[in-house]
Short mmCIF file of C-alpha atoms and ligand atoms in Angstrom, two decimals:
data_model
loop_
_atom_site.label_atom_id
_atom_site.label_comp_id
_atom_site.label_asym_id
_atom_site.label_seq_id
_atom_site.Cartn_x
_atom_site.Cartn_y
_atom_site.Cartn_z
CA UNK A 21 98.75 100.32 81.50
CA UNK A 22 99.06 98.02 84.27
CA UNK A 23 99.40 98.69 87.67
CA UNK A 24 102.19 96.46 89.48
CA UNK A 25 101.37 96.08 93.24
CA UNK A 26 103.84 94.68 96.40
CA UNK A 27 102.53 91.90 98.97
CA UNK A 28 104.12 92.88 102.39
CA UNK A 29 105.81 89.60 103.75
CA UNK A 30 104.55 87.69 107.00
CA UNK A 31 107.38 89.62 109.41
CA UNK A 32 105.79 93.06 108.26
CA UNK A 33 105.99 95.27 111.21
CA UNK A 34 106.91 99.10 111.82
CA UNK A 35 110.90 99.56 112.88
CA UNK A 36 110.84 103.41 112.67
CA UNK A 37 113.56 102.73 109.99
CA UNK A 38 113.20 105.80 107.81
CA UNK A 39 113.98 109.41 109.06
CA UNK A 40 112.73 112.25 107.24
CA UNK A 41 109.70 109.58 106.92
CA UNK A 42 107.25 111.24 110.04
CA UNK A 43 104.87 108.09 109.97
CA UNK A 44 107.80 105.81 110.25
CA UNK A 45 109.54 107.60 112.72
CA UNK A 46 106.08 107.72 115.01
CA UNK A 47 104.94 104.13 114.58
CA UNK A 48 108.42 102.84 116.16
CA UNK A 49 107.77 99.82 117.58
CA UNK A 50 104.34 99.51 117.00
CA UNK A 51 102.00 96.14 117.26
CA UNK A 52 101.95 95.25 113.51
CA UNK A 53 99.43 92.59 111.80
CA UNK A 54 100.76 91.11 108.87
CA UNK A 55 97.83 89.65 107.60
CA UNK A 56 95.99 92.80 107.58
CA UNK A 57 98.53 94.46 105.80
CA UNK A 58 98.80 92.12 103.02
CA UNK A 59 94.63 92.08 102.95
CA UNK A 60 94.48 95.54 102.71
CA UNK A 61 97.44 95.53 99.72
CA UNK A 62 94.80 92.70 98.29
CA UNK A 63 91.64 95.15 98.92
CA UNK A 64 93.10 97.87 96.96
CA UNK A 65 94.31 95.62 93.88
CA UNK A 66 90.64 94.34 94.01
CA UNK A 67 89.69 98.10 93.96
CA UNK A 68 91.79 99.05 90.95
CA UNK A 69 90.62 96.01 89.72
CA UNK A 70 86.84 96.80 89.76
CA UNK A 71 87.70 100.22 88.00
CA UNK A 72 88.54 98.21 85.21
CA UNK A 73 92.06 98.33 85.12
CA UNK A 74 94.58 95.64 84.95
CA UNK A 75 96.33 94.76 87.42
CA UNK A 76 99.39 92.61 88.62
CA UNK A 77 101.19 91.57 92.10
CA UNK A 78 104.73 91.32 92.90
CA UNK A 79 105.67 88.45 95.86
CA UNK A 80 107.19 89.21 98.44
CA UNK A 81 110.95 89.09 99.20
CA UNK A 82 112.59 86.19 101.50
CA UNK A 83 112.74 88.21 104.50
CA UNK A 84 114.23 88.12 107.50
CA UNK A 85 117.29 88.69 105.14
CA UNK A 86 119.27 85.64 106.68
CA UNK A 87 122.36 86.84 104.93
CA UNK A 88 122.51 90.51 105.98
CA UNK A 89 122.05 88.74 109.75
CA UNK A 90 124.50 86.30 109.52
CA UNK A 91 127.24 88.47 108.20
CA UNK A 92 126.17 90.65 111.32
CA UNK A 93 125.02 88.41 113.69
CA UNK A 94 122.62 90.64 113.41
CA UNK A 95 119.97 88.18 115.70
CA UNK A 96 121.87 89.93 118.81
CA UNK A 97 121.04 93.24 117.54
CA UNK A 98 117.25 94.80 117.58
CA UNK A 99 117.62 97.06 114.67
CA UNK A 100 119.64 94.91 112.80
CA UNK A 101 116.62 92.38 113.27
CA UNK A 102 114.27 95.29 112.47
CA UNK A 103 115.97 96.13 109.17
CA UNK A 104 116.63 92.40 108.30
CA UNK A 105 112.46 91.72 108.72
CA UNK A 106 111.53 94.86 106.89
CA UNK A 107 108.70 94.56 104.66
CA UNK A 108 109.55 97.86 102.92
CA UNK A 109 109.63 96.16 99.71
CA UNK A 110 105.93 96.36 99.30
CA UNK A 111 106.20 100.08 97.99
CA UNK A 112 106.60 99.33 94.81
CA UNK A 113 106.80 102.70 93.29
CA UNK A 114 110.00 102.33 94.80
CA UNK A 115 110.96 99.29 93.08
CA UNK A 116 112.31 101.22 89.52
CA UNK A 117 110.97 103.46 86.92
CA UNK A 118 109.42 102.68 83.50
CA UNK A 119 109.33 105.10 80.64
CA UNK A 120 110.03 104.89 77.02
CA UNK A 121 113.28 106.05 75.61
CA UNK A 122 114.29 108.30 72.64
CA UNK A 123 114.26 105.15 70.67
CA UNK A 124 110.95 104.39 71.77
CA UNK A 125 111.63 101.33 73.62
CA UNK A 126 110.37 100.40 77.45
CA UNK A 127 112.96 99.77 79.86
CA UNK A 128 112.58 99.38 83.33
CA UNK A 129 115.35 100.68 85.63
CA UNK A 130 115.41 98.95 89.14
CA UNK A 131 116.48 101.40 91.60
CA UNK A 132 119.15 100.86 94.18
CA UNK A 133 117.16 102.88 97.05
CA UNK A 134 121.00 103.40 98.63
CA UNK A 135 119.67 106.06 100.68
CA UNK A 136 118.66 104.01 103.89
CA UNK A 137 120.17 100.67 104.97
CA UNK A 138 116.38 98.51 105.25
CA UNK A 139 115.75 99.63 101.71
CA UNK A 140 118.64 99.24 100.07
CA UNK A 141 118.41 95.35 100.81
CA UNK A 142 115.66 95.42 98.10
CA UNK A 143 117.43 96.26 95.55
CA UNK A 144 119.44 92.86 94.38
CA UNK A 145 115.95 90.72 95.03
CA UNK A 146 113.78 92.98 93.11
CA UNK A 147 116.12 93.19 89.86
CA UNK A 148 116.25 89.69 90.04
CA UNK A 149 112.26 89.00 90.33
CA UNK A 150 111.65 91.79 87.73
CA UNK A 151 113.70 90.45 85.66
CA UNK A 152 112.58 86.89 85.96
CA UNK A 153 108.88 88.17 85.66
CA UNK A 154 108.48 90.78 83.66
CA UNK A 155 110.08 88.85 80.12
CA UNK A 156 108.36 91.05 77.79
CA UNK A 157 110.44 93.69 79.27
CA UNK A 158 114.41 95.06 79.44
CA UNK A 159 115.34 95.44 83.34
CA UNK A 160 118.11 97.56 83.11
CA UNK A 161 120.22 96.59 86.75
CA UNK A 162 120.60 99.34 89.79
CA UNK A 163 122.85 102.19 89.70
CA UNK A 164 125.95 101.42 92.14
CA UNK A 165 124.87 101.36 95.76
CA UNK A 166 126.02 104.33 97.38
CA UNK A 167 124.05 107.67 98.54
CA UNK A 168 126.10 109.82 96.05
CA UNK A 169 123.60 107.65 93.14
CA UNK A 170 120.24 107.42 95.68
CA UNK A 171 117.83 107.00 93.39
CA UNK A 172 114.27 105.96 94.64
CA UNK A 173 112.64 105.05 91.54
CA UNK A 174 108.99 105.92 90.19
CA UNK A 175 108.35 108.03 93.57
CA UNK A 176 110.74 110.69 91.77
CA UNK A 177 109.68 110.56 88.14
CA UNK A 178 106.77 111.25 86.49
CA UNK A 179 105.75 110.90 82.24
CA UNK A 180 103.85 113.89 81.27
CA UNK A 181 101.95 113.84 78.25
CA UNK A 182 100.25 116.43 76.68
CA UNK A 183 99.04 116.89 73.15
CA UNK A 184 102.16 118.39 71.76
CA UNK A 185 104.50 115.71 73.19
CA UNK A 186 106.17 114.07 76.17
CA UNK A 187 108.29 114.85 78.74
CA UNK A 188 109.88 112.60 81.58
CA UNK A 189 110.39 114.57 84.92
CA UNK A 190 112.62 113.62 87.16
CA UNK A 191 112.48 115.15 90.59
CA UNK A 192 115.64 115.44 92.80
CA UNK A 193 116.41 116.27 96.09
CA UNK A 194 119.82 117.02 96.74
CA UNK A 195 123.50 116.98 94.56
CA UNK A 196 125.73 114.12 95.67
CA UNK A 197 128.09 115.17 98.25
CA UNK A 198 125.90 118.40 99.87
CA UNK A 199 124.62 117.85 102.96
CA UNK A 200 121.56 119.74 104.15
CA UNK A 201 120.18 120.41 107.77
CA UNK A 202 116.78 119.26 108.14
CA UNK A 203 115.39 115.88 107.22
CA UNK A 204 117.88 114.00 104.57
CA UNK A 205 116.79 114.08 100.48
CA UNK A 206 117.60 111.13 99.44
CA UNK A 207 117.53 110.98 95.59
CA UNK A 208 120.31 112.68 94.15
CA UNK A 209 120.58 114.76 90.63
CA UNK A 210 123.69 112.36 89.48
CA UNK A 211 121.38 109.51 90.46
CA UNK A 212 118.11 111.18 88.32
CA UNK A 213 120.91 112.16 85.05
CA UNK A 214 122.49 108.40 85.34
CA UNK A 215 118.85 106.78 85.29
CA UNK A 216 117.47 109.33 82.26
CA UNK A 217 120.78 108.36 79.85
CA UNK A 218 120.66 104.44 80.46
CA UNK A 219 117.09 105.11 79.40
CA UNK A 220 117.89 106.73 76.92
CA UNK A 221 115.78 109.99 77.28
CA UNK A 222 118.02 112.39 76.16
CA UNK A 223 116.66 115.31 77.18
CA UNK A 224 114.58 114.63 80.76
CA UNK A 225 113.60 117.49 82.58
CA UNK A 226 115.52 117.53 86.00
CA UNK A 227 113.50 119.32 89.15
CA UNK A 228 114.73 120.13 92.19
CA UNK A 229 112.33 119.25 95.41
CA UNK A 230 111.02 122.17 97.23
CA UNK A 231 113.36 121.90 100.78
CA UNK A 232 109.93 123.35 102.68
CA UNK A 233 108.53 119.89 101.33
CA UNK A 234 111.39 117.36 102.73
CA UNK A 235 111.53 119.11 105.62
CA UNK A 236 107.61 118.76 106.11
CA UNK A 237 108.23 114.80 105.65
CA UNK A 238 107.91 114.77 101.91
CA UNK A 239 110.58 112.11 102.13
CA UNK A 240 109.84 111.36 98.01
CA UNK A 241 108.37 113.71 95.55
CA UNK A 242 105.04 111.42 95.67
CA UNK A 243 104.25 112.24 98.79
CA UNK A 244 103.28 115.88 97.15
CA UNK A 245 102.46 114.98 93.48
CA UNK A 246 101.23 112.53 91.37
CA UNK A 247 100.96 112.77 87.95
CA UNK A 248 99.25 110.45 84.75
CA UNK A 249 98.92 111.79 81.04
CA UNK A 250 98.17 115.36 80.74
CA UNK A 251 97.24 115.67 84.94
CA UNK A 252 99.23 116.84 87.69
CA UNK A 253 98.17 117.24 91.35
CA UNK A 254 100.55 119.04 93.32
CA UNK A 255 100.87 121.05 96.14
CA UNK A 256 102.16 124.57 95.74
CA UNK A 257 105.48 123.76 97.39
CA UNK A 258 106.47 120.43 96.21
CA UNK A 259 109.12 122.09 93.63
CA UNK A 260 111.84 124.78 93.63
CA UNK A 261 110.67 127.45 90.87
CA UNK A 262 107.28 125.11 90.47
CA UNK A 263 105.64 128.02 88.07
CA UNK A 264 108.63 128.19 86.06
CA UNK A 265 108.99 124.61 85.41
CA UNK A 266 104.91 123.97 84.53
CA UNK A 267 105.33 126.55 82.28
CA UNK A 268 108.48 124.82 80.64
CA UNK A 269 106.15 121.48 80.41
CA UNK A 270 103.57 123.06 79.21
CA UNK A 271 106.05 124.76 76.50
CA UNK A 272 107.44 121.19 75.20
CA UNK A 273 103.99 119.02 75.84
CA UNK A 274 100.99 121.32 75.05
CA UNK A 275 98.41 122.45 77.42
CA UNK A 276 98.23 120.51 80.36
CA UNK A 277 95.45 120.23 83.24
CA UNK A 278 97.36 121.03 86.32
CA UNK A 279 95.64 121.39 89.83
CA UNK A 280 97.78 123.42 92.38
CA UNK A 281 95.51 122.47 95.62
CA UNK A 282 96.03 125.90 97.69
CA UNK A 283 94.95 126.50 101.29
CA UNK A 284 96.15 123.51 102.01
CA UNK A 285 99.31 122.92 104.04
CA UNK A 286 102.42 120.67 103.39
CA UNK A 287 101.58 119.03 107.30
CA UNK A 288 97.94 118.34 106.16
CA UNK A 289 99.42 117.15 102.93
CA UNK A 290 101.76 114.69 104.55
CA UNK A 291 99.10 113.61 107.41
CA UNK A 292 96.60 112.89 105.26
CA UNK A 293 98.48 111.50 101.64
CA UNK A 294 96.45 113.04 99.29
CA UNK A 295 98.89 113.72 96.61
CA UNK A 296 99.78 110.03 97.17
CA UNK A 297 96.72 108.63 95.78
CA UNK A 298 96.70 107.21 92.61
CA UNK A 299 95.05 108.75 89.57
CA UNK A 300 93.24 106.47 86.83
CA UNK A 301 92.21 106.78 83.61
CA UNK A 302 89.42 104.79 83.67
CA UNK A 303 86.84 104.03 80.69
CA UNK A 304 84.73 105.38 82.86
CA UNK A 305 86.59 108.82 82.82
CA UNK A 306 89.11 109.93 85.42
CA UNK A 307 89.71 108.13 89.11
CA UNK A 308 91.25 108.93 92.13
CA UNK A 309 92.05 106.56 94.75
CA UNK A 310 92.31 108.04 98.02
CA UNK A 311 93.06 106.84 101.34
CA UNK A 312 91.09 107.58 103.86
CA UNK A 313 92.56 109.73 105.93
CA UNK A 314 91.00 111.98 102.80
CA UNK A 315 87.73 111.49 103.70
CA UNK A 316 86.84 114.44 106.01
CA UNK A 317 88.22 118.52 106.90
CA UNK A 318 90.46 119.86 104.18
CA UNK A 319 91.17 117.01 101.80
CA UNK A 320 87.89 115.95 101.40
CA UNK A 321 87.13 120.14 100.03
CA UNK A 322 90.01 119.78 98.47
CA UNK A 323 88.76 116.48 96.62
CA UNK A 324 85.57 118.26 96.20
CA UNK A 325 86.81 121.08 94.57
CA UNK A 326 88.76 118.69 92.05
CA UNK A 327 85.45 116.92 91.33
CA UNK A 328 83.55 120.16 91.00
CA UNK A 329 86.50 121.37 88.49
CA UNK A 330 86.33 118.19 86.48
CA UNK A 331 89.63 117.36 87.42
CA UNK A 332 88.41 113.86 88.32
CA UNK A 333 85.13 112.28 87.64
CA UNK A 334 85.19 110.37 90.86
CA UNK A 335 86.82 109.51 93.71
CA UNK A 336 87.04 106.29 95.68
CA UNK A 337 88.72 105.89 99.35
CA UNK A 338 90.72 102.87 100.46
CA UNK A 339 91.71 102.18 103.64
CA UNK A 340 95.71 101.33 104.01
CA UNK A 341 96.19 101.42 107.51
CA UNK A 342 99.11 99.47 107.47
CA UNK A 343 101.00 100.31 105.24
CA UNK A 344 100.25 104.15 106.03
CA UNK A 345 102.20 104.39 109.60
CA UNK A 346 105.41 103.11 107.60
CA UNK A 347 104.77 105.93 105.50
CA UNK A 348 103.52 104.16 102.22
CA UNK A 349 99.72 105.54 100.37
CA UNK A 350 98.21 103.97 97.73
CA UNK A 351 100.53 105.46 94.99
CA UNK A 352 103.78 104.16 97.25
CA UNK A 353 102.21 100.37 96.51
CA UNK A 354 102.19 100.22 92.76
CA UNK A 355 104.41 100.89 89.90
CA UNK A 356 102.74 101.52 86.57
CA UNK A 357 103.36 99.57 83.91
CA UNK A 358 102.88 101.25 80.34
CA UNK A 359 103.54 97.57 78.80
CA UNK A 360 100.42 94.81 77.87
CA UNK A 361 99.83 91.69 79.98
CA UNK A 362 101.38 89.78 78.01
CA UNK A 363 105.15 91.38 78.71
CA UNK A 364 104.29 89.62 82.57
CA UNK A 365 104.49 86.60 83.40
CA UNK A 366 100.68 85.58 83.62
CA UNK A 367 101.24 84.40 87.07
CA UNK A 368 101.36 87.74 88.58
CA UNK A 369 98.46 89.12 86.90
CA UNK A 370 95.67 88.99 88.84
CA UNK A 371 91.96 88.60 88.37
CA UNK A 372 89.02 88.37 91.17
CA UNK A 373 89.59 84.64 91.56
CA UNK A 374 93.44 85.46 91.63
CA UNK A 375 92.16 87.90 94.56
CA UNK A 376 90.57 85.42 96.47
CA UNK A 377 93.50 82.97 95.84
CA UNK A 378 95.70 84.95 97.69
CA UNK A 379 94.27 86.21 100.37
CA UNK A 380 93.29 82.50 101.42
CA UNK A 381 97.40 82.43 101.09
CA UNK A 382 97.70 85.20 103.52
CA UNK A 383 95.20 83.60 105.72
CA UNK A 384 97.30 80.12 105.61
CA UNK A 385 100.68 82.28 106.45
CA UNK A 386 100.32 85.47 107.87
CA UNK A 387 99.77 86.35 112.13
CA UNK A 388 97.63 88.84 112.89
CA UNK A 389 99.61 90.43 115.23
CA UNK A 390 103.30 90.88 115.40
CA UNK A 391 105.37 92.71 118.35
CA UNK A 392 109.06 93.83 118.09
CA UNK A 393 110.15 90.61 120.20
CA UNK A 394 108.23 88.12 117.71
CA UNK A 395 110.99 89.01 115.62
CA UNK A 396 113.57 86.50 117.26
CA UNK A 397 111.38 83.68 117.49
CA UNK A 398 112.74 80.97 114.57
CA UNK A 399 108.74 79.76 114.23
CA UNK A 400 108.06 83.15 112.62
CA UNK A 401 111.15 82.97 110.15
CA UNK A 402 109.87 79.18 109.25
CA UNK A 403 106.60 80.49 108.68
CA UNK A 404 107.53 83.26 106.79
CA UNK A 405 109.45 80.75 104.31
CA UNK A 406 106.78 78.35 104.17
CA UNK A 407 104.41 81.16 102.74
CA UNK A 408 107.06 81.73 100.00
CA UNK A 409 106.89 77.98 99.36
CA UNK A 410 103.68 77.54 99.30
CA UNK A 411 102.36 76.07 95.63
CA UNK A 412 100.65 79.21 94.93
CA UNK A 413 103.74 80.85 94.52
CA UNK A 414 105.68 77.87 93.55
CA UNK A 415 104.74 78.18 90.18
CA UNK A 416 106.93 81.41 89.76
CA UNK A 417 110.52 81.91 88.44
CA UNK A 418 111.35 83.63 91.20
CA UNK A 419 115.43 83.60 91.39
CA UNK A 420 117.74 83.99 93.58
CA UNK A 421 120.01 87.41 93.85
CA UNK A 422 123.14 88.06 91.12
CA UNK A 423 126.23 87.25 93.46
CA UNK A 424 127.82 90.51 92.11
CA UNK A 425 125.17 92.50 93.26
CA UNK A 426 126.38 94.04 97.21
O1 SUG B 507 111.04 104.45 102.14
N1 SUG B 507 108.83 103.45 104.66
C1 SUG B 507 109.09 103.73 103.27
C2 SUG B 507 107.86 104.34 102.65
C3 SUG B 507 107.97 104.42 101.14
C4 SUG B 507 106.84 105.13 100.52
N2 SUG B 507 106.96 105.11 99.12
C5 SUG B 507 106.71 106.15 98.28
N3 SUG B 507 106.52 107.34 98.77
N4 SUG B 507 106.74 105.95 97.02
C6 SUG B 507 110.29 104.63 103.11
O2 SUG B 507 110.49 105.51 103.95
C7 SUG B 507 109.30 102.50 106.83
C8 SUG B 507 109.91 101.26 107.38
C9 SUG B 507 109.83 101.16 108.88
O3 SUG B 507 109.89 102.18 109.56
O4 SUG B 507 109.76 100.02 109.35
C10 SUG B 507 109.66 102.68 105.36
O5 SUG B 507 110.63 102.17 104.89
#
């Protein structure tokens, strides 16, 4: 398994872009620093790293996105610059979703995140550098880009394996065409069926989001679960009928280990990201990797209880600061990769001296402190594509877009 991480690119900063996302919406505007971003993104990989597991990077994307701001002369426009210098990219679990079909094949399905205009700029840039960088495996292209097929990738599936067997979950927030008061769902059930059958799993189990849980700023199902093997963490009101459907699980994969965290509420579950942290199988048994914000009142008892229960073996707490107030914990950065090394290209996969490598890189090309009117000044955009040309990245097929792809 290896766990695919985003870079956030040197015009990373926080343009409130997402509603229904409550650290988005309340970092609007905000002071950003690049560079500690992207060494923070580089901490954690170094993390995951030391717990023995392998792991990978993903470049960014060009960004600003010179195209979507000179079909809008979007320079004259504040959000337009906002959503053209988004770093959004880096939250890789939004990138696609892995899983093995009926056939037993891999394939990776890039998703088209159509729900909200910064995001769904990703979509043609990321297909393209999956594809080019990930040989060993079939990137199956976007769904069309329109909210009716929102689909927001590995933040709204989960593979759960038990002894009997496996089952892919998809989780849902909305039909295409309803609307719903309250903060918008954004992945759609025609968007979860569509992305099951051109992966071919014939018989996925479909879930509907708890609406207490978007409406608390559970914008994707990750933000309340997390899942890996026969584990689940999840909050008693991430799903619609949630006993009903564990006990369906449990009926087609076996006994699994699933800990409901009570007493703890869905406000403190999206202030503080707990269900967003990722869980490892390690050699050394199991790991969860927790930001901070975890480390004290109810999610550090919560934690303890888990660790007490043998849920985990051990827990480790990284601090994501950045990429936090735009809404993103450690499980938002990465996308696992049930594949070996070898499927990558052995450019992105990273060792310590891989580690060090880069974050000299981000040192060469990243400010440490961006404001909203940085944005405008040309310097910054030349800088930003001198970090992509840089040599260490040179070496990459990176290519450009498919034309076809809107
Ligand atoms: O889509 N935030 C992202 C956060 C994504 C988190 N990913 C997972 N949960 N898997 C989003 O809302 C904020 C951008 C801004 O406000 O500048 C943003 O896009």
């Amino acid at each position: 398994m290896i766990q695919l991480d985003g870079l956030p690119g040197p015009t990373h900063g926080f343009g409130g872009l997402s509603p229904g996302n409550l650290a988005s919406r309340a970092h609007a505007g905000a002071v950003s620093s690049p560079r500690r971003a992207a060494r923070q993104a580089l901490a954690k990989m170094r993390t995951v790293l030391e717990l023995g597991m392998a792991q990978a990077f993903l470049p960014p994307l060009p960004r600003p996105d010179l195209d979507l701001l000179e079909r809008t002369a979007g320079w004259e426009d504040p959000w337009l610059l906002r959503l053209a210098c988004s770093s959004a990219f880096v939250w890789t679990a939004n990138a696609g979703t892995i899983a093995a079909g009926d056939d037993g094949v891999y394939r990776l399905m890039v998703a088209n995140l159509a729900a909200l205009p910064h995001r769904q700029r990703e979509a043609p840039g990321r297909w393209a550098q999956l594809t080019a960088l990930l040989p060993g495996v079939p990137v199956l292209p976007p769904l069309p880009s329109h909210p009716a097929w929102g689909d927001e990738g590995a933040a709204n599936h989960t593979t759960v394996t038990g002894p009997r067997g496996t089952c892919e979950v998809f989780v849902v927030g909305r039909e295409a065409g309803e609307t719903r008061t309250g903060h918008p769902a954004r992945q759609t059930r025609e968007a979860s069926a569509a992305v099951a059958r051109r992966m071919g799993i014939r018989a996925p189990r479909l879930v509907r989001q708890h609406p207490a849980a978007i409406d608390a700023g559970a914008f994707h199902n990750d933000v309340v679960m997390v899942g890996e093997g026969d584990r689940l963490l999840i909050h008693p009101l991430a799903w619609e009928d949630q006993e009903a459907v564990l006990a369906d699980l449990e009926q087609r994969c076996g006994p699994l280990r699933v800990a409901v965290v009570q007493d703890f509420d869905l406000d403190q579950a999206v202030k503080s990201y707990l269900f967003n942290s990722q869980l490892l199988l390690t050699d050394n048994g199991w790991v969860l990797v927790a930001p901070i914000q975890c480390q004290d009142g109810p999610p550090r008892a919560a934690i303890r209880r888990l660790l007490d229960d043998g849920f985990i073996d051990r827990v480790v707490f990284v601090d994501l600061a950045e990429s936090m107030m735009g809404g993103g914990g450690p499980a938002c950065l990465r996308l696992r990769l049930p594949v070996p090394p070898g499927a990558l290209n052995p450019g992105i996969v990273v060792d310590e001296l891989r580690i060090q490598a880069l974050e000299a890189w981000v040192d060469r090309h990243y400010r440490d402190r961006l404001t909203e009117d940085d944005l405008r000044d040309r310097t910054l955009w030349q800088e930003a594509a001198a970090a992509l040309e840089d040599p260490l990245l040179r070496g990459l097929p990176l290519t450009t877009p498919p034309p076809s792809l809107g």
